[in-house]
Amino acid sequence: MDGADIDRLKTIEVLVPCYNEESVLPLLFERLDSLAVAVGEQGKPYRLAFLFVDDGSKDGTRDLIRGYAVGRDDVKYVFLSRNFGKETAMLAGIDIVDADALVIIDADLQDPPELIPEMADLWLSGYEDVYARRRSRKGESWLKKVTSHLYYSLLQKVTNIDIQRDTGDFRLLDRKCVEALKRLRETDRNSKALFSWIGFKKIEFIYDRDARAAGKTKWNYIQLVKLALDGITSFTVAPLRVMTLIGGVISLCAVVYALVVFVRTLVWGIDVPGYASLLIIVLVLGGIQLIGLGIIGEYLGRVFVQTKNRPNYFVEEEKL
């Protein structure tokens, strides 16, 4: 294939967020190179390019990426100034991408890169968001699977957008979707929900997720809970409405109870209320009030952070 033919090919950029992935990167490089060769040999109407975004790794991840990118026009990288989190790392990559389509894939090889051509075929047929849905998830605990399913079920019910269940960040996005995502500058991001919110023509791609090829996951349940809260508070005010409803019901019950006490006092005289029941009522109401203040605080805190208008990230080094 000569230079003119290459120039006429579409470009699919593969975005790989990284954080302390030195143990798996050599295997990832090998499989990406094999995939690029296979795409060329099959005469596909597109070529692959690779973009690595390092999110402040402390190991040898950056050195491996630098070495992989030497002398290659199809490999780019961006090193962030510190660890901003995977959501921000993906945003940094999205901001830089200038291709016909973008594929987001984790470095741990749980999402097989060999599936990208099948996703690209769906994109070439007219779909603008080819999202990969997990049929099975190797290497993950039953607790993580159950809580993930429950969370996305809840998010689906309390929002007015169609949230794709059992999906991650592994997907192919048309340039239209990429340009739309560039315009969304939330500080507390939940990309999985943002992918749904922007709309466009979507199609499901079912696959079996592999176990992690090497290394350890960087996610823990505290981070997952934070991500879940970001998703809920970014796309719905349902928690505030629920607390309003609870407050209304409690107020109504209090009025009814006050009337009962008033009538009973008129008929039977004054009695001494029980200490235990009074203590229980005070504790329950106090707990509900604290929960309500906490929910308000979550929303107010996000407003406080967003109004600072700070950049989402800073770049320390790049090769574009």
PDB file of C-alpha atoms in Angstrom:
ATOM      1  CA  MET A   1       0.000   0.000   0.000  1.00  0.00           C
ATOM      2  CA  ASP A   2       1.549   3.305  -1.067  1.00  0.00           C
ATOM      3  CA  GLY A   3       1.451   6.651   0.735  1.00  0.00           C
ATOM      4  CA  ALA A   4      -1.561   7.938  -1.194  1.00  0.00           C
ATOM      5  CA  ASP A   5      -3.597   4.881  -0.235  1.00  0.00           C
ATOM      6  CA  ILE A   6      -2.626   5.276   3.404  1.00  0.00           C
ATOM      7  CA  ASP A   7      -3.716   8.918   3.361  1.00  0.00           C
ATOM      8  CA  ARG A   8      -7.151   7.880   2.101  1.00  0.00           C
ATOM      9  CA  LEU A   9      -7.678   5.432   4.988  1.00  0.00           C
ATOM     10  CA  LYS A  10      -9.795   6.381   7.963  1.00  0.00           C
ATOM     11  CA  THR A  11      -8.025   6.497  11.309  1.00  0.00           C
ATOM     12  CA  ILE A  12      -9.150   4.748  14.488  1.00  0.00           C
ATOM     13  CA  GLU A  13      -7.222   5.943  17.506  1.00  0.00           C
ATOM     14  CA  VAL A  14      -6.938   3.522  20.429  1.00  0.00           C
ATOM     15  CA  LEU A  15      -6.855   5.376  23.752  1.00  0.00           C
ATOM     16  CA  VAL A  16      -5.170   3.506  26.615  1.00  0.00           C
ATOM     17  CA  PRO A  17      -5.275   5.133  30.093  1.00  0.00           C
ATOM     18  CA  CYS A  18      -2.415   3.813  32.242  1.00  0.00           C
ATOM     19  CA  TYR A  19      -1.502   3.866  35.916  1.00  0.00           C
ATOM     20  CA  ASN A  20       1.335   1.660  37.196  1.00  0.00           C
ATOM     21  CA  GLU A  21       0.982  -0.873  34.373  1.00  0.00           C
ATOM     22  CA  GLU A  22       4.616  -1.815  33.729  1.00  0.00           C
ATOM     23  CA  SER A  23       3.916  -5.529  34.297  1.00  0.00           C
ATOM     24  CA  VAL A  24       1.318  -5.768  31.540  1.00  0.00           C
ATOM     25  CA  LEU A  25       2.505  -3.211  28.975  1.00  0.00           C
ATOM     26  CA  PRO A  26       4.963  -5.486  27.089  1.00  0.00           C
ATOM     27  CA  LEU A  27       2.162  -7.971  26.422  1.00  0.00           C
ATOM     28  CA  LEU A  28      -0.186  -5.140  25.478  1.00  0.00           C
ATOM     29  CA  PHE A  29       2.338  -3.707  22.995  1.00  0.00           C
ATOM     30  CA  GLU A  30       2.762  -7.108  21.393  1.00  0.00           C
ATOM     31  CA  ARG A  31      -0.956  -7.633  20.940  1.00  0.00           C
ATOM     32  CA  LEU A  32      -1.536  -4.101  19.630  1.00  0.00           C
ATOM     33  CA  ASP A  33       1.243  -4.503  17.063  1.00  0.00           C
ATOM     34  CA  SER A  34      -0.159  -7.865  15.962  1.00  0.00           C
ATOM     35  CA  LEU A  35      -3.584  -6.284  15.619  1.00  0.00           C
ATOM     36  CA  ALA A  36      -2.247  -3.383  13.529  1.00  0.00           C
ATOM     37  CA  VAL A  37      -0.471  -5.810  11.204  1.00  0.00           C
ATOM     38  CA  ALA A  38      -3.593  -7.950  10.845  1.00  0.00           C
ATOM     39  CA  VAL A  39      -5.707  -4.894  10.008  1.00  0.00           C
ATOM     40  CA  GLY A  40      -3.254  -3.903   7.283  1.00  0.00           C
ATOM     41  CA  GLU A  41      -3.020  -7.402   5.829  1.00  0.00           C
ATOM     42  CA  GLN A  42      -6.811  -7.724   5.691  1.00  0.00           C
ATOM     43  CA  GLY A  43      -7.078  -4.508   3.669  1.00  0.00           C
ATOM     44  CA  LYS A  44      -9.408  -2.768   6.094  1.00  0.00           C
ATOM     45  CA  PRO A  45     -10.492   0.754   5.085  1.00  0.00           C
ATOM     46  CA  TYR A  46      -8.900   2.192   8.206  1.00  0.00           C
ATOM     47  CA  ARG A  47      -5.615   2.196  10.061  1.00  0.00           C
ATOM     48  CA  LEU A  48      -4.937   2.046  13.789  1.00  0.00           C
ATOM     49  CA  ALA A  49      -3.066   4.593  15.871  1.00  0.00           C
ATOM     50  CA  PHE A  50      -2.353   4.405  19.592  1.00  0.00           C
ATOM     51  CA  LEU A  51      -2.560   7.059  22.292  1.00  0.00           C
ATOM     52  CA  PHE A  52      -1.323   6.337  25.813  1.00  0.00           C
ATOM     53  CA  VAL A  53      -2.289   8.615  28.697  1.00  0.00           C
ATOM     54  CA  ASP A  54      -0.253   8.007  31.834  1.00  0.00           C
ATOM     55  CA  ASP A  55      -2.020   9.155  34.979  1.00  0.00           C
ATOM     56  CA  GLY A  56       0.973   9.807  37.210  1.00  0.00           C
ATOM     57  CA  SER A  57       2.485   6.309  37.372  1.00  0.00           C
ATOM     58  CA  LYS A  58       5.175   5.645  39.998  1.00  0.00           C
ATOM     59  CA  ASP A  59       6.734   2.594  38.328  1.00  0.00           C
ATOM     60  CA  GLY A  60       8.393   2.123  34.937  1.00  0.00           C
ATOM     61  CA  THR A  61       5.225   2.666  32.885  1.00  0.00           C
ATOM     62  CA  ARG A  62       6.424   5.914  31.345  1.00  0.00           C
ATOM     63  CA  ASP A  63       9.784   4.524  30.298  1.00  0.00           C
ATOM     64  CA  LEU A  64       8.089   1.605  28.566  1.00  0.00           C
ATOM     65  CA  ILE A  65       5.707   3.923  26.714  1.00  0.00           C
ATOM     66  CA  ARG A  66       8.556   6.215  25.645  1.00  0.00           C
ATOM     67  CA  GLY A  67      10.468   3.244  24.286  1.00  0.00           C
ATOM     68  CA  TYR A  68       7.436   1.947  22.420  1.00  0.00           C
ATOM     69  CA  ALA A  69       6.818   5.342  20.802  1.00  0.00           C
ATOM     70  CA  VAL A  70      10.377   5.905  19.541  1.00  0.00           C
ATOM     71  CA  GLY A  71      10.454   6.333  15.768  1.00  0.00           C
ATOM     72  CA  ARG A  72       6.736   5.631  15.361  1.00  0.00           C
ATOM     73  CA  ASP A  73       4.225   8.068  13.930  1.00  0.00           C
ATOM     74  CA  ASP A  74       1.310   5.845  14.940  1.00  0.00           C
ATOM     75  CA  VAL A  75       2.068   6.017  18.677  1.00  0.00           C
ATOM     76  CA  LYS A  76       1.454   9.112  20.792  1.00  0.00           C
ATOM     77  CA  TYR A  77       1.506   9.658  24.522  1.00  0.00           C
ATOM     78  CA  VAL A  78       0.559  12.179  27.158  1.00  0.00           C
ATOM     79  CA  PHE A  79       1.935  12.112  30.701  1.00  0.00           C
ATOM     80  CA  LEU A  80      -0.157  13.966  33.280  1.00  0.00           C
ATOM     81  CA  SER A  81       1.540  15.965  36.034  1.00  0.00           C
ATOM     82  CA  ARG A  82       0.086  13.752  38.793  1.00  0.00           C
ATOM     83  CA  ASN A  83      -2.548  11.102  39.400  1.00  0.00           C
ATOM     84  CA  PHE A  84      -5.879  12.748  38.550  1.00  0.00           C
ATOM     85  CA  GLY A  85      -7.901   9.524  38.267  1.00  0.00           C
ATOM     86  CA  LYS A  86      -8.922   7.382  35.324  1.00  0.00           C
ATOM     87  CA  GLU A  87     -11.929   9.535  34.420  1.00  0.00           C
ATOM     88  CA  THR A  88      -9.715  12.595  33.999  1.00  0.00           C
ATOM     89  CA  ALA A  89      -7.078  10.582  32.140  1.00  0.00           C
ATOM     90  CA  MET A  90      -9.710   9.540  29.610  1.00  0.00           C
ATOM     91  CA  LEU A  91     -10.771  13.175  29.233  1.00  0.00           C
ATOM     92  CA  ALA A  92      -7.161  14.155  28.540  1.00  0.00           C
ATOM     93  CA  GLY A  93      -7.034  11.580  25.763  1.00  0.00           C
ATOM     94  CA  ILE A  94     -10.384  12.611  24.345  1.00  0.00           C
ATOM     95  CA  ASP A  95      -9.237  16.240  24.235  1.00  0.00           C
ATOM     96  CA  ILE A  96      -6.247  15.284  22.097  1.00  0.00           C
ATOM     97  CA  VAL A  97      -7.810  12.753  19.741  1.00  0.00           C
ATOM     98  CA  ASP A  98      -8.106  13.954  16.148  1.00  0.00           C
ATOM     99  CA  ALA A  99      -9.240  10.825  14.312  1.00  0.00           C
ATOM    100  CA  ASP A 100     -12.308   9.477  12.572  1.00  0.00           C
ATOM    101  CA  ALA A 101     -13.085   7.224  15.520  1.00  0.00           C
ATOM    102  CA  LEU A 102     -11.841   6.491  19.013  1.00  0.00           C
ATOM    103  CA  VAL A 103     -11.592   3.202  20.900  1.00  0.00           C
ATOM    104  CA  ILE A 104     -11.140   3.328  24.676  1.00  0.00           C
ATOM    105  CA  ILE A 105      -9.531   0.235  26.177  1.00  0.00           C
ATOM    106  CA  ASP A 106      -7.880  -0.589  29.503  1.00  0.00           C
ATOM    107  CA  ALA A 107      -4.218  -1.516  29.632  1.00  0.00           C
ATOM    108  CA  ASP A 108      -4.846  -4.682  31.666  1.00  0.00           C
ATOM    109  CA  LEU A 109      -6.087  -6.672  28.607  1.00  0.00           C
ATOM    110  CA  GLN A 110      -9.349  -7.636  30.270  1.00  0.00           C
ATOM    111  CA  ASP A 111     -10.908  -6.164  27.139  1.00  0.00           C
ATOM    112  CA  PRO A 112      -9.335  -8.035  24.185  1.00  0.00           C
ATOM    113  CA  PRO A 113      -7.997  -5.576  21.576  1.00  0.00           C
ATOM    114  CA  GLU A 114      -8.546  -8.260  18.917  1.00  0.00           C
ATOM    115  CA  LEU A 115     -12.269  -7.378  19.068  1.00  0.00           C
ATOM    116  CA  ILE A 116     -11.666  -3.877  17.712  1.00  0.00           C
ATOM    117  CA  PRO A 117     -12.081  -4.901  14.013  1.00  0.00           C
ATOM    118  CA  GLU A 118     -15.523  -6.343  14.771  1.00  0.00           C
ATOM    119  CA  MET A 119     -16.498  -3.107  16.502  1.00  0.00           C
ATOM    120  CA  ALA A 120     -15.083  -1.136  13.567  1.00  0.00           C
ATOM    121  CA  ASP A 121     -17.265  -3.124  11.136  1.00  0.00           C
ATOM    122  CA  LEU A 122     -20.354  -1.977  13.063  1.00  0.00           C
ATOM    123  CA  TRP A 123     -19.060   1.592  12.991  1.00  0.00           C
ATOM    124  CA  LEU A 124     -18.518   1.438   9.236  1.00  0.00           C
ATOM    125  CA  SER A 125     -22.083   0.214   8.836  1.00  0.00           C
ATOM    126  CA  GLY A 126     -23.359   3.488  10.307  1.00  0.00           C
ATOM    127  CA  TYR A 127     -23.323   3.202  14.105  1.00  0.00           C
ATOM    128  CA  GLU A 128     -21.697   6.022  16.064  1.00  0.00           C
ATOM    129  CA  ASP A 129     -21.270   4.411  19.491  1.00  0.00           C
ATOM    130  CA  VAL A 130     -20.397   0.708  19.567  1.00  0.00           C
ATOM    131  CA  TYR A 131     -20.413  -0.169  23.268  1.00  0.00           C
ATOM    132  CA  ALA A 132     -19.146  -3.513  24.532  1.00  0.00           C
ATOM    133  CA  ARG A 133     -21.443  -5.316  26.938  1.00  0.00           C
ATOM    134  CA  ARG A 134     -19.947  -8.007  29.148  1.00  0.00           C
ATOM    135  CA  ARG A 135     -21.496 -11.451  28.841  1.00  0.00           C
ATOM    136  CA  SER A 136     -19.085 -12.821  31.434  1.00  0.00           C
ATOM    137  CA  ARG A 137     -16.506 -11.216  33.704  1.00  0.00           C
ATOM    138  CA  LYS A 138     -13.547 -13.397  34.652  1.00  0.00           C
ATOM    139  CA  GLY A 139     -11.408 -12.529  37.640  1.00  0.00           C
ATOM    140  CA  GLU A 140     -14.023 -10.387  39.390  1.00  0.00           C
ATOM    141  CA  SER A 141     -15.662 -11.216  42.716  1.00  0.00           C
ATOM    142  CA  TRP A 142     -19.360 -11.955  42.968  1.00  0.00           C
ATOM    143  CA  LEU A 143     -19.728  -8.928  45.260  1.00  0.00           C
ATOM    144  CA  LYS A 144     -18.364  -6.551  42.619  1.00  0.00           C
ATOM    145  CA  LYS A 145     -20.607  -8.077  39.943  1.00  0.00           C
ATOM    146  CA  VAL A 146     -23.736  -7.849  42.126  1.00  0.00           C
ATOM    147  CA  THR A 147     -23.074  -4.304  43.363  1.00  0.00           C
ATOM    148  CA  SER A 148     -22.275  -3.136  39.821  1.00  0.00           C
ATOM    149  CA  HIS A 149     -25.535  -4.592  38.508  1.00  0.00           C
ATOM    150  CA  LEU A 150     -27.552  -3.044  41.359  1.00  0.00           C
ATOM    151  CA  TYR A 151     -25.912   0.351  40.878  1.00  0.00           C
ATOM    152  CA  TYR A 152     -26.662   0.567  37.167  1.00  0.00           C
ATOM    153  CA  SER A 153     -30.218  -0.648  37.795  1.00  0.00           C
ATOM    154  CA  LEU A 154     -30.663   2.154  40.338  1.00  0.00           C
ATOM    155  CA  LEU A 155     -29.068   4.752  38.073  1.00  0.00           C
ATOM    156  CA  GLN A 156     -31.366   3.687  35.245  1.00  0.00           C
ATOM    157  CA  LYS A 157     -34.457   4.143  37.428  1.00  0.00           C
ATOM    158  CA  VAL A 158     -33.603   7.554  38.859  1.00  0.00           C
ATOM    159  CA  THR A 159     -32.379   9.207  35.644  1.00  0.00           C
ATOM    160  CA  ASN A 160     -34.195  10.057  32.437  1.00  0.00           C
ATOM    161  CA  ILE A 161     -31.466   8.667  30.178  1.00  0.00           C
ATOM    162  CA  ASP A 162     -30.916   5.131  28.932  1.00  0.00           C
ATOM    163  CA  ILE A 163     -27.915   3.812  30.875  1.00  0.00           C
ATOM    164  CA  GLN A 164     -26.243   0.779  29.315  1.00  0.00           C
ATOM    165  CA  ARG A 165     -25.877  -1.977  31.903  1.00  0.00           C
ATOM    166  CA  ASP A 166     -22.910  -4.316  32.333  1.00  0.00           C
ATOM    167  CA  THR A 167     -20.701  -2.060  30.224  1.00  0.00           C
ATOM    168  CA  GLY A 168     -17.411  -0.366  30.932  1.00  0.00           C
ATOM    169  CA  ASP A 169     -15.251   2.078  29.049  1.00  0.00           C
ATOM    170  CA  PHE A 170     -14.467  -0.372  26.232  1.00  0.00           C
ATOM    171  CA  ARG A 171     -16.235   1.111  23.217  1.00  0.00           C
ATOM    172  CA  LEU A 172     -15.757   2.655  19.791  1.00  0.00           C
ATOM    173  CA  LEU A 173     -16.903   6.256  19.397  1.00  0.00           C
ATOM    174  CA  ASP A 174     -17.387   8.123  16.151  1.00  0.00           C
ATOM    175  CA  ARG A 175     -15.818  11.555  15.785  1.00  0.00           C
ATOM    176  CA  LYS A 176     -19.252  13.111  16.447  1.00  0.00           C
ATOM    177  CA  CYS A 177     -19.336  11.488  19.891  1.00  0.00           C
ATOM    178  CA  VAL A 178     -15.759  12.522  20.618  1.00  0.00           C
ATOM    179  CA  GLU A 179     -16.475  16.151  19.765  1.00  0.00           C
ATOM    180  CA  ALA A 180     -19.564  16.069  21.999  1.00  0.00           C
ATOM    181  CA  LEU A 181     -17.562  14.640  24.920  1.00  0.00           C
ATOM    182  CA  LYS A 182     -14.947  17.377  24.529  1.00  0.00           C
ATOM    183  CA  ARG A 183     -17.623  19.940  25.353  1.00  0.00           C
ATOM    184  CA  LEU A 184     -18.536  18.314  28.681  1.00  0.00           C
ATOM    185  CA  ARG A 185     -16.203  19.778  31.292  1.00  0.00           C
ATOM    186  CA  GLU A 186     -17.527  18.390  34.580  1.00  0.00           C
ATOM    187  CA  THR A 187     -14.957  18.144  37.339  1.00  0.00           C
ATOM    188  CA  ASP A 188     -16.548  15.066  38.926  1.00  0.00           C
ATOM    189  CA  ARG A 189     -16.924  12.823  35.896  1.00  0.00           C
ATOM    190  CA  ASN A 190     -18.684   9.547  35.292  1.00  0.00           C
ATOM    191  CA  SER A 191     -17.850   8.713  31.690  1.00  0.00           C
ATOM    192  CA  LYS A 192     -20.104   5.659  31.503  1.00  0.00           C
ATOM    193  CA  ALA A 193     -23.117   7.858  32.168  1.00  0.00           C
ATOM    194  CA  LEU A 194     -21.804  10.621  29.895  1.00  0.00           C
ATOM    195  CA  PHE A 195     -21.540   8.158  27.019  1.00  0.00           C
ATOM    196  CA  SER A 196     -25.255   7.500  27.438  1.00  0.00           C
ATOM    197  CA  TRP A 197     -26.183  11.143  27.959  1.00  0.00           C
ATOM    198  CA  ILE A 198     -24.732  12.415  24.658  1.00  0.00           C
ATOM    199  CA  GLY A 199     -26.959  10.061  22.661  1.00  0.00           C
ATOM    200  CA  PHE A 200     -26.114   9.311  18.989  1.00  0.00           C
ATOM    201  CA  LYS A 201     -26.710   6.015  17.202  1.00  0.00           C
ATOM    202  CA  LYS A 202     -25.675   3.205  19.519  1.00  0.00           C
ATOM    203  CA  ILE A 203     -25.369  -0.547  19.182  1.00  0.00           C
ATOM    204  CA  GLU A 204     -24.478  -3.247  21.672  1.00  0.00           C
ATOM    205  CA  PHE A 205     -21.471  -5.491  21.155  1.00  0.00           C
ATOM    206  CA  ILE A 206     -21.474  -8.554  23.439  1.00  0.00           C
ATOM    207  CA  TYR A 207     -18.195 -10.142  24.507  1.00  0.00           C
ATOM    208  CA  ASP A 208     -16.592 -12.219  27.258  1.00  0.00           C
ATOM    209  CA  ARG A 209     -14.288 -10.206  29.477  1.00  0.00           C
ATOM    210  CA  ASP A 210     -10.954 -11.824  30.318  1.00  0.00           C
ATOM    211  CA  ALA A 211      -9.144 -11.870  33.620  1.00  0.00           C
ATOM    212  CA  ARG A 212      -6.443  -9.268  34.158  1.00  0.00           C
ATOM    213  CA  ALA A 213      -3.314 -10.308  32.232  1.00  0.00           C
ATOM    214  CA  ALA A 214      -0.859  -9.077  34.873  1.00  0.00           C
ATOM    215  CA  GLY A 215      -0.588  -6.753  37.827  1.00  0.00           C
ATOM    216  CA  LYS A 216      -3.317  -5.732  40.250  1.00  0.00           C
ATOM    217  CA  THR A 217      -6.426  -3.626  39.816  1.00  0.00           C
ATOM    218  CA  LYS A 218      -6.088   0.003  40.912  1.00  0.00           C
ATOM    219  CA  TRP A 219      -9.741   0.240  41.930  1.00  0.00           C
ATOM    220  CA  ASN A 220     -11.011  -0.309  45.466  1.00  0.00           C
ATOM    221  CA  TYR A 221     -14.510  -0.133  46.860  1.00  0.00           C
ATOM    222  CA  ILE A 222     -14.035   3.384  48.245  1.00  0.00           C
ATOM    223  CA  GLN A 223     -13.191   4.632  44.744  1.00  0.00           C
ATOM    224  CA  LEU A 224     -16.099   2.694  43.253  1.00  0.00           C
ATOM    225  CA  VAL A 225     -18.499   4.222  45.794  1.00  0.00           C
ATOM    226  CA  LYS A 226     -17.201   7.694  44.900  1.00  0.00           C
ATOM    227  CA  LEU A 227     -17.694   6.953  41.204  1.00  0.00           C
ATOM    228  CA  ALA A 228     -21.240   5.767  41.937  1.00  0.00           C
ATOM    229  CA  LEU A 229     -22.014   8.963  43.870  1.00  0.00           C
ATOM    230  CA  ASP A 230     -20.605  11.053  41.022  1.00  0.00           C
ATOM    231  CA  GLY A 231     -22.892   9.253  38.593  1.00  0.00           C
ATOM    232  CA  ILE A 232     -26.013   9.732  40.699  1.00  0.00           C
ATOM    233  CA  THR A 233     -25.408  13.342  41.709  1.00  0.00           C
ATOM    234  CA  SER A 234     -24.320  14.349  38.185  1.00  0.00           C
ATOM    235  CA  PHE A 235     -27.405  13.055  36.398  1.00  0.00           C
ATOM    236  CA  THR A 236     -30.328  13.261  38.787  1.00  0.00           C
ATOM    237  CA  VAL A 237     -31.730  15.222  41.741  1.00  0.00           C
ATOM    238  CA  ALA A 238     -33.720  12.167  42.845  1.00  0.00           C
ATOM    239  CA  PRO A 239     -31.965  11.940  46.261  1.00  0.00           C
ATOM    240  CA  LEU A 240     -33.076  15.502  47.064  1.00  0.00           C
ATOM    241  CA  ARG A 241     -36.621  14.709  45.991  1.00  0.00           C
ATOM    242  CA  VAL A 242     -36.644  11.544  48.088  1.00  0.00           C
ATOM    243  CA  MET A 243     -35.564  13.507  51.159  1.00  0.00           C
ATOM    244  CA  THR A 244     -38.287  16.078  50.444  1.00  0.00           C
ATOM    245  CA  LEU A 245     -40.837  13.272  50.266  1.00  0.00           C
ATOM    246  CA  ILE A 246     -39.570  11.712  53.500  1.00  0.00           C
ATOM    247  CA  GLY A 247     -39.699  15.099  55.199  1.00  0.00           C
ATOM    248  CA  GLY A 248     -43.285  15.615  54.021  1.00  0.00           C
ATOM    249  CA  VAL A 249     -44.390  12.186  55.256  1.00  0.00           C
ATOM    250  CA  ILE A 250     -42.722  12.704  58.649  1.00  0.00           C
ATOM    251  CA  SER A 251     -44.304  16.147  58.987  1.00  0.00           C
ATOM    252  CA  LEU A 252     -47.740  14.704  58.199  1.00  0.00           C
ATOM    253  CA  CYS A 253     -47.246  11.930  60.738  1.00  0.00           C
ATOM    254  CA  ALA A 254     -46.157  14.502  63.325  1.00  0.00           C
ATOM    255  CA  VAL A 255     -49.335  16.541  62.756  1.00  0.00           C
ATOM    256  CA  VAL A 256     -51.500  13.439  63.070  1.00  0.00           C
ATOM    257  CA  TYR A 257     -49.693  12.359  66.230  1.00  0.00           C
ATOM    258  CA  ALA A 258     -50.057  15.856  67.721  1.00  0.00           C
ATOM    259  CA  LEU A 259     -53.805  15.733  67.110  1.00  0.00           C
ATOM    260  CA  VAL A 260     -54.005  12.302  68.737  1.00  0.00           C
ATOM    261  CA  VAL A 261     -52.119  13.547  71.806  1.00  0.00           C
ATOM    262  CA  PHE A 262     -54.336  16.646  71.987  1.00  0.00           C
ATOM    263  CA  VAL A 263     -57.582  14.655  71.832  1.00  0.00           C
ATOM    264  CA  ARG A 264     -56.316  12.038  74.300  1.00  0.00           C
ATOM    265  CA  THR A 265     -55.301  14.780  76.729  1.00  0.00           C
ATOM    266  CA  LEU A 266     -58.774  16.348  76.554  1.00  0.00           C
ATOM    267  CA  VAL A 267     -60.522  13.022  77.102  1.00  0.00           C
ATOM    268  CA  TRP A 268     -58.268  11.184  79.588  1.00  0.00           C
ATOM    269  CA  GLY A 269     -56.146  13.978  80.995  1.00  0.00           C
ATOM    270  CA  ILE A 270     -52.386  14.460  80.977  1.00  0.00           C
ATOM    271  CA  ASP A 271     -50.186  11.368  81.081  1.00  0.00           C
ATOM    272  CA  VAL A 272     -46.429  10.966  81.259  1.00  0.00           C
ATOM    273  CA  PRO A 273     -44.962   9.797  77.915  1.00  0.00           C
ATOM    274  CA  GLY A 274     -42.436   6.974  77.845  1.00  0.00           C
ATOM    275  CA  TYR A 275     -38.761   7.876  77.812  1.00  0.00           C
ATOM    276  CA  ALA A 276     -37.807   5.063  75.427  1.00  0.00           C
ATOM    277  CA  SER A 277     -40.311   6.032  72.736  1.00  0.00           C
ATOM    278  CA  LEU A 278     -39.266   9.684  72.967  1.00  0.00           C
ATOM    279  CA  LEU A 279     -35.599   8.751  72.634  1.00  0.00           C
ATOM    280  CA  ILE A 280     -36.283   6.567  69.592  1.00  0.00           C
ATOM    281  CA  ILE A 281     -38.230   9.356  67.866  1.00  0.00           C
ATOM    282  CA  VAL A 282     -35.449  11.878  68.512  1.00  0.00           C
ATOM    283  CA  LEU A 283     -32.741   9.534  67.220  1.00  0.00           C
ATOM    284  CA  VAL A 284     -34.696   8.573  64.085  1.00  0.00           C
ATOM    285  CA  LEU A 285     -35.522  12.165  63.202  1.00  0.00           C
ATOM    286  CA  GLY A 286     -31.963  13.268  63.928  1.00  0.00           C
ATOM    287  CA  GLY A 287     -30.583  10.525  61.677  1.00  0.00           C
ATOM    288  CA  ILE A 288     -32.918  11.483  58.843  1.00  0.00           C
ATOM    289  CA  GLN A 289     -31.921  15.117  59.170  1.00  0.00           C
ATOM    290  CA  LEU A 290     -28.218  14.249  59.056  1.00  0.00           C
ATOM    291  CA  ILE A 291     -28.749  12.098  55.963  1.00  0.00           C
ATOM    292  CA  GLY A 292     -30.618  14.967  54.330  1.00  0.00           C
ATOM    293  CA  LEU A 293     -27.819  17.396  55.171  1.00  0.00           C
ATOM    294  CA  GLY A 294     -25.281  14.914  53.792  1.00  0.00           C
ATOM    295  CA  ILE A 295     -27.124  14.653  50.479  1.00  0.00           C
ATOM    296  CA  ILE A 296     -27.401  18.427  50.230  1.00  0.00           C
ATOM    297  CA  GLY A 297     -23.699  18.629  51.057  1.00  0.00           C
ATOM    298  CA  GLU A 298     -22.817  16.244  48.209  1.00  0.00           C
ATOM    299  CA  TYR A 299     -24.587  18.441  45.665  1.00  0.00           C
ATOM    300  CA  LEU A 300     -23.295  21.675  47.198  1.00  0.00           C
ATOM    301  CA  GLY A 301     -19.743  20.344  47.284  1.00  0.00           C
ATOM    302  CA  ARG A 302     -19.879  19.555  43.585  1.00  0.00           C
ATOM    303  CA  VAL A 303     -21.151  23.050  42.842  1.00  0.00           C
ATOM    304  CA  PHE A 304     -18.318  24.484  44.962  1.00  0.00           C
ATOM    305  CA  VAL A 305     -15.648  22.495  43.098  1.00  0.00           C
ATOM    306  CA  GLN A 306     -17.119  23.200  39.655  1.00  0.00           C
ATOM    307  CA  THR A 307     -17.423  26.950  40.199  1.00  0.00           C
ATOM    308  CA  LYS A 308     -13.679  27.190  40.843  1.00  0.00           C
ATOM    309  CA  ASN A 309     -13.285  26.549  37.123  1.00  0.00           C
ATOM    310  CA  ARG A 310      -9.892  24.900  37.548  1.00  0.00           C
ATOM    311  CA  PRO A 311      -8.412  22.919  34.649  1.00  0.00           C
ATOM    312  CA  ASN A 312      -9.250  19.229  34.856  1.00  0.00           C
ATOM    313  CA  TYR A 313      -5.606  18.233  34.443  1.00  0.00           C
ATOM    314  CA  PHE A 314      -2.084  19.403  33.585  1.00  0.00           C
ATOM    315  CA  VAL A 315       0.278  17.766  31.107  1.00  0.00           C
ATOM    316  CA  GLU A 316       3.884  17.158  32.126  1.00  0.00           C
ATOM    317  CA  GLU A 317       5.185  15.541  28.926  1.00  0.00           C
ATOM    318  CA  GLU A 318       3.731  14.615  25.567  1.00  0.00           C
ATOM    319  CA  LYS A 319       4.543  13.210  22.143  1.00  0.00           C
ATOM    320  CA  LEU A 320       1.872  14.026  19.578  1.00  0.00           C
TER     321      LEU A 320
END
